[in-house]
Amino acid sequence: MNCKQFNSISLEEVLLSLGHLPTKQNEKEAWYLNPFAIESQSSFKLDKRINAWYLHSEGIGGSNTDFMMKYLNTSVSEVLDWAQKQNFSSFHQHQQIIKSAPNYRIDEIMDLQNPNLKKYLQGRGLSPKIYDYIKEVRFTLGDKKLYAIGFENLSGGFELRNSFYKGSLLKKDISIINLNSNEHNVLNLQGEKIKGVAVFEGFIDALSFIEMKRSFGGDILVMNSIALLSKSMEHLKNYPDINLFLDNDTAGNKCKSEIIKSFPKAKDHSAIYSNHKDLNEFLIHRMKNNVSNKTEKQSEKFPEQDKQQVRNHGHEIKKSNGFKRKR
């Protein structure tokens, strides 16, 4: 994909994929809250006629490429790499686009049953241990009946995976799973809730962490797209203990740098799988080489609550009522 192709995609669709909805609109224009910062009044204008944006609060604007460069704080080439991985309907010129209705239909959402999906997960090193965190989604895309593993986000949308399909349905958003099964993982320090979070780009890596984890009892935050980095960082403000398990590639390193810049105490655990692209690739490697979790090296251990911190910070309190995975 080049800049001309990316800029021809409806910016309205790009904004929707990032979880941004207009506060008001008509046939010619749409107004949004500032996608780059928190504000109470809409200052971001989309001119639908020329597919361009202008941010009145900062006096800047431009094309899709300009928007994503600022949104991701990255280069043109990395923006195009991100865009290529998305499933923008307006880029597929051979398909007829009907804006009044989506070209898909969700037929059924159920607990995992399909043996092909279970086999796919097994091939990714994942056991029935993680079934409770996913769904089987049966849907119709165009004229095709499909099924996939579904991982729900905070807006009720789903990330979808099977052996031949990768996509998403409904609204794009981050996902948060609450793993707080032990009360000592949440402390009360001057009225504040203290607990950790493990951060991942995709849900397969998050499930890999659950598959291998020992006693981590905080939350898991899945970005589901690096384009949701800003939104992810807003949620990370709720956690004093941040653990990063991002991909060992350009995009992952960029996200890691941005998070650590804002949260200097965040811990980077990518050294655990330094010879692999991501945590799932590391898990598959261990599985194929019959590496037992019981014999893992110290450098491969996952984070857990610091017991000294527990003693220093006071009494235990009840579990947090923060974000939890939807069912």
Coordinates of C-alpha atoms in Angstrom, one line a residue:
M1 CA 0.0 0.0 0.0
N2 CA 1.3 3.5 -0.8
C3 CA 0.3 6.9 0.4
K4 CA -2.1 7.6 -2.4
Q5 CA -4.0 4.3 -1.8
F6 CA -4.1 4.9 2.0
N7 CA -5.3 8.5 1.6
S8 CA -8.1 7.2 -0.6
I9 CA -9.6 5.2 2.2
S10 CA -12.4 6.9 4.1
L11 CA -11.0 8.6 7.1
E12 CA -14.3 8.0 8.8
E13 CA -13.6 4.3 8.5
V14 CA -10.1 4.7 9.8
L15 CA -11.4 6.6 12.8
L16 CA -14.0 4.0 13.4
S17 CA -11.4 1.2 13.4
L18 CA -9.6 3.1 16.1
G19 CA -12.7 3.4 18.3
H20 CA -13.5 7.0 17.6
L21 CA -17.1 8.0 16.8
P22 CA -18.4 11.4 15.8
T23 CA -20.3 13.6 18.3
K24 CA -22.2 15.1 15.4
Q25 CA -22.2 14.9 11.6
N26 CA -24.1 15.5 8.4
E27 CA -23.5 14.6 4.8
K28 CA -20.6 17.0 4.4
E29 CA -18.7 16.9 7.7
A30 CA -18.3 15.1 11.0
W31 CA -17.0 16.4 14.4
Y32 CA -15.0 14.3 16.9
L33 CA -13.4 14.7 20.3
N34 CA -9.7 15.2 19.9
P35 CA -8.2 11.8 19.1
F36 CA -4.8 12.9 20.3
A37 CA -5.7 14.2 23.8
I38 CA -8.6 14.4 26.3
E39 CA -11.1 17.2 25.8
S40 CA -14.7 17.9 26.5
Q41 CA -15.7 19.7 23.3
S42 CA -15.3 18.5 19.8
S43 CA -12.5 20.3 17.9
F44 CA -11.6 17.6 15.3
K45 CA -13.3 18.2 12.0
L46 CA -13.6 15.7 9.2
D47 CA -14.5 17.1 5.8
K48 CA -16.1 14.1 4.0
R49 CA -16.1 15.8 0.6
I50 CA -12.3 15.9 0.4
N51 CA -11.5 13.2 3.0
A52 CA -9.3 15.6 5.1
W53 CA -9.2 16.5 8.7
Y54 CA -8.5 19.7 10.7
L55 CA -7.9 19.9 14.5
H56 CA -9.0 23.4 15.6
S57 CA -7.5 23.2 19.1
E58 CA -4.0 22.8 17.6
G59 CA -4.4 24.4 14.2
I60 CA -3.2 21.4 12.2
G61 CA -4.7 19.0 9.7
G62 CA -4.1 16.9 6.6
S63 CA -4.6 13.5 5.0
N64 CA -5.0 10.0 6.4
T65 CA -1.2 9.6 6.4
D66 CA -0.7 12.8 8.3
F67 CA -3.3 11.7 10.9
M68 CA -1.7 8.3 11.5
M69 CA 1.8 9.7 11.7
K70 CA 0.7 11.9 14.5
Y71 CA -1.6 9.3 16.1
L72 CA 1.2 6.6 16.2
N73 CA 4.0 9.1 16.5
T74 CA 5.9 7.3 13.7
S75 CA 7.2 7.5 10.2
V76 CA 5.4 7.2 6.8
S77 CA 6.7 3.8 6.1
E78 CA 5.5 2.4 9.5
V79 CA 2.1 4.0 9.0
L80 CA 1.8 2.3 5.6
D81 CA 2.9 -1.0 7.2
W82 CA 0.2 -0.6 9.8
A83 CA -2.4 0.3 7.1
Q84 CA -1.5 -2.8 5.1
K85 CA -2.3 -5.0 8.0
Q86 CA -5.8 -3.5 8.5
N87 CA -9.0 -4.7 6.8
F88 CA -10.3 -1.5 5.4
S89 CA -13.3 -2.2 3.2
S90 CA -12.8 0.9 1.1
F91 CA -9.4 -0.4 0.1
H92 CA -10.8 -3.5 -1.5
Q93 CA -12.1 -1.9 -4.7
H94 CA -13.3 -5.1 -6.1
Q95 CA -16.0 -5.3 -3.4
Q96 CA -19.2 -3.3 -3.5
I97 CA -19.3 -1.1 -0.4
I98 CA -22.8 -0.5 1.1
K99 CA -22.5 2.0 4.0
S100 CA -26.0 1.5 5.2
A101 CA -25.3 -2.1 6.3
P102 CA -22.2 -4.1 7.1
N103 CA -21.2 -7.0 4.8
Y104 CA -21.1 -9.4 7.7
R105 CA -23.6 -11.0 10.1
I106 CA -22.8 -12.7 13.4
D107 CA -24.8 -15.9 13.5
E108 CA -23.8 -17.3 16.9
I109 CA -21.5 -16.7 19.8
M110 CA -20.8 -19.8 22.0
D111 CA -18.3 -21.6 24.1
L112 CA -15.5 -23.2 22.1
Q113 CA -16.6 -26.5 20.5
N114 CA -15.2 -26.7 17.0
P115 CA -12.4 -29.4 16.9
N116 CA -10.6 -27.4 14.1
L117 CA -10.4 -24.4 16.3
K118 CA -9.1 -26.5 19.2
K119 CA -6.5 -28.0 16.9
Y120 CA -5.4 -24.5 15.8
L121 CA -5.0 -23.5 19.4
Q122 CA -3.0 -26.6 20.2
G123 CA -0.7 -25.8 17.3
R124 CA -0.1 -22.4 18.9
G125 CA 0.8 -24.1 22.2
L126 CA -2.4 -23.4 23.9
S127 CA -4.3 -25.9 26.1
P128 CA -7.9 -26.0 27.4
K129 CA -6.6 -23.9 30.2
I130 CA -7.3 -20.8 28.2
Y131 CA -10.8 -21.7 26.8
D132 CA -12.5 -19.7 29.5
Y133 CA -11.1 -16.5 27.9
I134 CA -12.4 -16.9 24.4
K135 CA -15.5 -17.7 22.4
E136 CA -16.4 -19.5 19.2
V137 CA -17.9 -17.0 16.8
R138 CA -19.9 -18.2 13.8
F139 CA -20.5 -15.5 11.2
T140 CA -21.3 -14.8 7.6
L141 CA -18.9 -12.6 5.6
G142 CA -20.3 -11.7 2.2
D143 CA -21.7 -15.0 1.1
K144 CA -19.3 -17.2 3.1
K145 CA -20.1 -19.0 6.3
L146 CA -17.1 -18.8 8.7
Y147 CA -16.2 -19.7 12.2
A148 CA -13.3 -18.4 14.3
I149 CA -11.9 -18.0 17.8
G150 CA -13.3 -14.8 19.2
F151 CA -11.6 -12.6 21.8
E152 CA -13.9 -9.9 23.1
N153 CA -13.0 -6.2 23.7
L154 CA -14.4 -3.6 26.1
S155 CA -16.8 -2.4 23.4
G156 CA -18.3 -5.8 22.7
G157 CA -16.3 -6.2 19.5
F158 CA -14.3 -9.4 18.7
E159 CA -10.8 -10.1 17.4
L160 CA -11.0 -13.2 15.3
R161 CA -8.5 -16.0 14.5
N162 CA -8.5 -19.4 12.8
S163 CA -5.9 -21.2 10.7
F164 CA -6.8 -19.2 7.6
Y165 CA -8.5 -16.0 8.7
K166 CA -7.4 -13.0 10.8
G167 CA -9.8 -10.1 11.3
S168 CA -12.2 -8.3 13.7
L169 CA -15.9 -7.7 14.0
L170 CA -17.9 -4.7 15.3
K171 CA -16.1 -1.9 17.1
K172 CA -12.3 -2.0 17.6
D173 CA -11.2 -1.5 21.2
I174 CA -8.7 -2.8 23.8
S175 CA -9.4 -5.8 26.0
I176 CA -8.8 -6.1 29.7
I177 CA -8.9 -9.5 31.6
N178 CA -9.0 -9.5 35.4
L179 CA -6.8 -12.3 36.8
N180 CA -7.0 -11.1 40.3
S181 CA -7.7 -14.4 42.1
N182 CA -5.8 -13.6 45.3
E183 CA -6.7 -10.7 47.6
H184 CA -3.1 -9.9 48.4
N185 CA -2.5 -8.7 44.9
V186 CA -4.6 -5.6 45.6
L187 CA -3.6 -3.3 48.4
N188 CA -5.0 -0.1 49.9
L189 CA -2.4 2.6 50.0
Q190 CA -3.9 6.0 51.1
G191 CA -7.1 5.1 49.4
E192 CA -5.5 3.9 46.2
K193 CA -5.8 0.4 44.6
I194 CA -2.4 -1.1 44.0
K195 CA -2.1 -3.9 41.4
G196 CA -0.1 -4.9 38.4
V197 CA -0.9 -5.2 34.7
A198 CA 0.7 -7.2 31.9
V199 CA 0.5 -5.5 28.4
F200 CA 0.3 -7.3 25.1
E201 CA -0.2 -6.3 21.5
G202 CA -2.4 -9.3 20.5
F203 CA -4.6 -11.7 22.3
I204 CA -2.7 -14.9 21.3
D205 CA 0.3 -13.6 23.2
A206 CA -1.9 -12.8 26.1
L207 CA -3.3 -16.3 26.1
S208 CA 0.3 -17.6 25.9
F209 CA 1.1 -15.7 29.1
I210 CA -1.9 -17.2 30.8
E211 CA -0.8 -20.7 29.6
M212 CA 2.7 -20.2 31.1
K213 CA 2.1 -17.9 34.1
R214 CA 2.7 -18.9 37.7
S215 CA 1.0 -16.6 40.2
F216 CA 0.5 -13.3 38.4
G217 CA -2.8 -12.0 39.8
G218 CA -3.3 -8.6 38.2
D219 CA -4.9 -7.5 35.0
I220 CA -4.0 -8.3 31.4
L221 CA -4.4 -5.5 28.9
V222 CA -4.5 -6.4 25.2
M223 CA -4.1 -3.5 22.8
N224 CA -5.5 -5.5 19.8
S225 CA -3.9 -2.9 17.5
I226 CA -0.9 -0.6 17.9
A227 CA -3.2 2.1 16.7
L228 CA -4.8 1.9 20.1
L229 CA -1.6 2.7 22.0
S230 CA -2.9 6.1 23.2
K231 CA -6.1 4.6 24.6
S232 CA -4.1 1.8 26.2
M233 CA -1.8 4.3 27.9
E234 CA -4.9 6.1 29.3
H235 CA -5.8 2.8 31.1
L236 CA -2.3 2.2 32.2
K237 CA -2.5 5.3 34.4
N238 CA -4.6 3.1 36.8
Y239 CA -1.7 0.7 37.5
P240 CA 1.5 1.4 39.5
D241 CA 3.1 -1.9 38.3
I242 CA 3.2 -2.2 34.5
N243 CA 4.8 -5.3 32.8
L244 CA 5.4 -5.1 29.0
F245 CA 5.4 -8.2 26.8
L246 CA 5.4 -6.5 23.4
D247 CA 6.7 -7.8 20.0
N248 CA 10.3 -7.8 19.2
D249 CA 9.9 -5.8 16.0
T250 CA 9.9 -2.1 14.9
A251 CA 6.3 -1.5 15.9
G252 CA 6.6 -3.3 19.2
N253 CA 9.8 -1.4 20.1
K254 CA 8.1 1.9 19.2
C255 CA 5.2 1.1 21.6
K256 CA 7.5 0.0 24.3
S257 CA 9.5 3.3 24.1
E258 CA 6.3 5.4 24.2
I259 CA 5.0 3.6 27.2
I260 CA 8.3 3.7 29.1
K261 CA 8.6 7.4 28.3
S262 CA 5.2 8.0 30.0
F263 CA 5.7 5.4 32.7
P264 CA 9.4 5.1 33.6
K265 CA 8.9 2.4 36.1
A266 CA 7.3 0.1 33.5
K267 CA 9.2 -3.2 33.2
D268 CA 10.2 -4.6 29.8
H269 CA 10.1 -8.5 29.8
S270 CA 10.9 -9.0 26.1
A271 CA 14.3 -10.4 27.0
I272 CA 12.5 -13.6 28.1
Y273 CA 11.8 -14.2 24.4
S274 CA 14.6 -12.1 22.8
N275 CA 15.3 -14.7 20.1
H276 CA 11.7 -14.8 19.0
K277 CA 9.2 -12.3 17.5
D278 CA 6.7 -12.5 20.3
L279 CA 5.7 -14.5 23.3
N280 CA 3.6 -17.1 21.4
E281 CA 6.5 -17.9 19.1
F282 CA 8.6 -18.5 22.2
L283 CA 5.9 -20.7 23.7
I284 CA 5.7 -22.8 20.4
H285 CA 9.5 -23.1 20.5
R286 CA 9.4 -24.4 24.0
M287 CA 6.6 -26.8 23.2
K288 CA 8.4 -28.2 20.1
N289 CA 11.6 -28.7 22.1
N290 CA 9.8 -30.2 25.1
V291 CA 11.0 -27.5 27.4
S292 CA 9.2 -27.9 30.8
N293 CA 8.0 -24.9 32.6
K294 CA 9.3 -26.5 35.8
T295 CA 12.9 -26.2 34.5
E296 CA 12.7 -22.7 33.1
K297 CA 15.6 -20.3 33.9
Q298 CA 15.4 -17.4 36.3
S299 CA 15.4 -15.0 33.3
E300 CA 12.3 -16.7 31.9
K301 CA 10.1 -16.2 35.0
F302 CA 7.1 -14.0 34.8
P303 CA 6.3 -11.1 37.2
E304 CA 4.5 -11.6 40.4
Q305 CA 3.6 -9.3 43.3
D306 CA 6.6 -8.2 45.4
K307 CA 6.0 -9.8 48.8
Q308 CA 8.1 -7.0 50.5
Q309 CA 5.8 -4.4 48.8
V310 CA 2.8 -6.3 50.3
R311 CA 4.3 -6.0 53.8
N312 CA 5.3 -2.4 53.4
H313 CA 2.1 -1.1 52.0
G314 CA -0.4 -2.3 54.6
H315 CA -3.5 -4.4 54.8
E316 CA -5.3 -6.4 52.2
I317 CA -8.5 -5.2 50.7
K318 CA -11.3 -6.8 48.7
K319 CA -10.8 -7.4 45.0
S320 CA -10.9 -4.5 42.7
N321 CA -14.1 -3.7 40.7
G322 CA -12.1 -2.4 37.8
F323 CA -12.3 -3.5 34.2
K324 CA -13.1 -7.2 33.7
R325 CA -13.5 -9.3 30.7
K326 CA -17.0 -9.3 29.3
R327 CA -18.8 -12.6 28.9

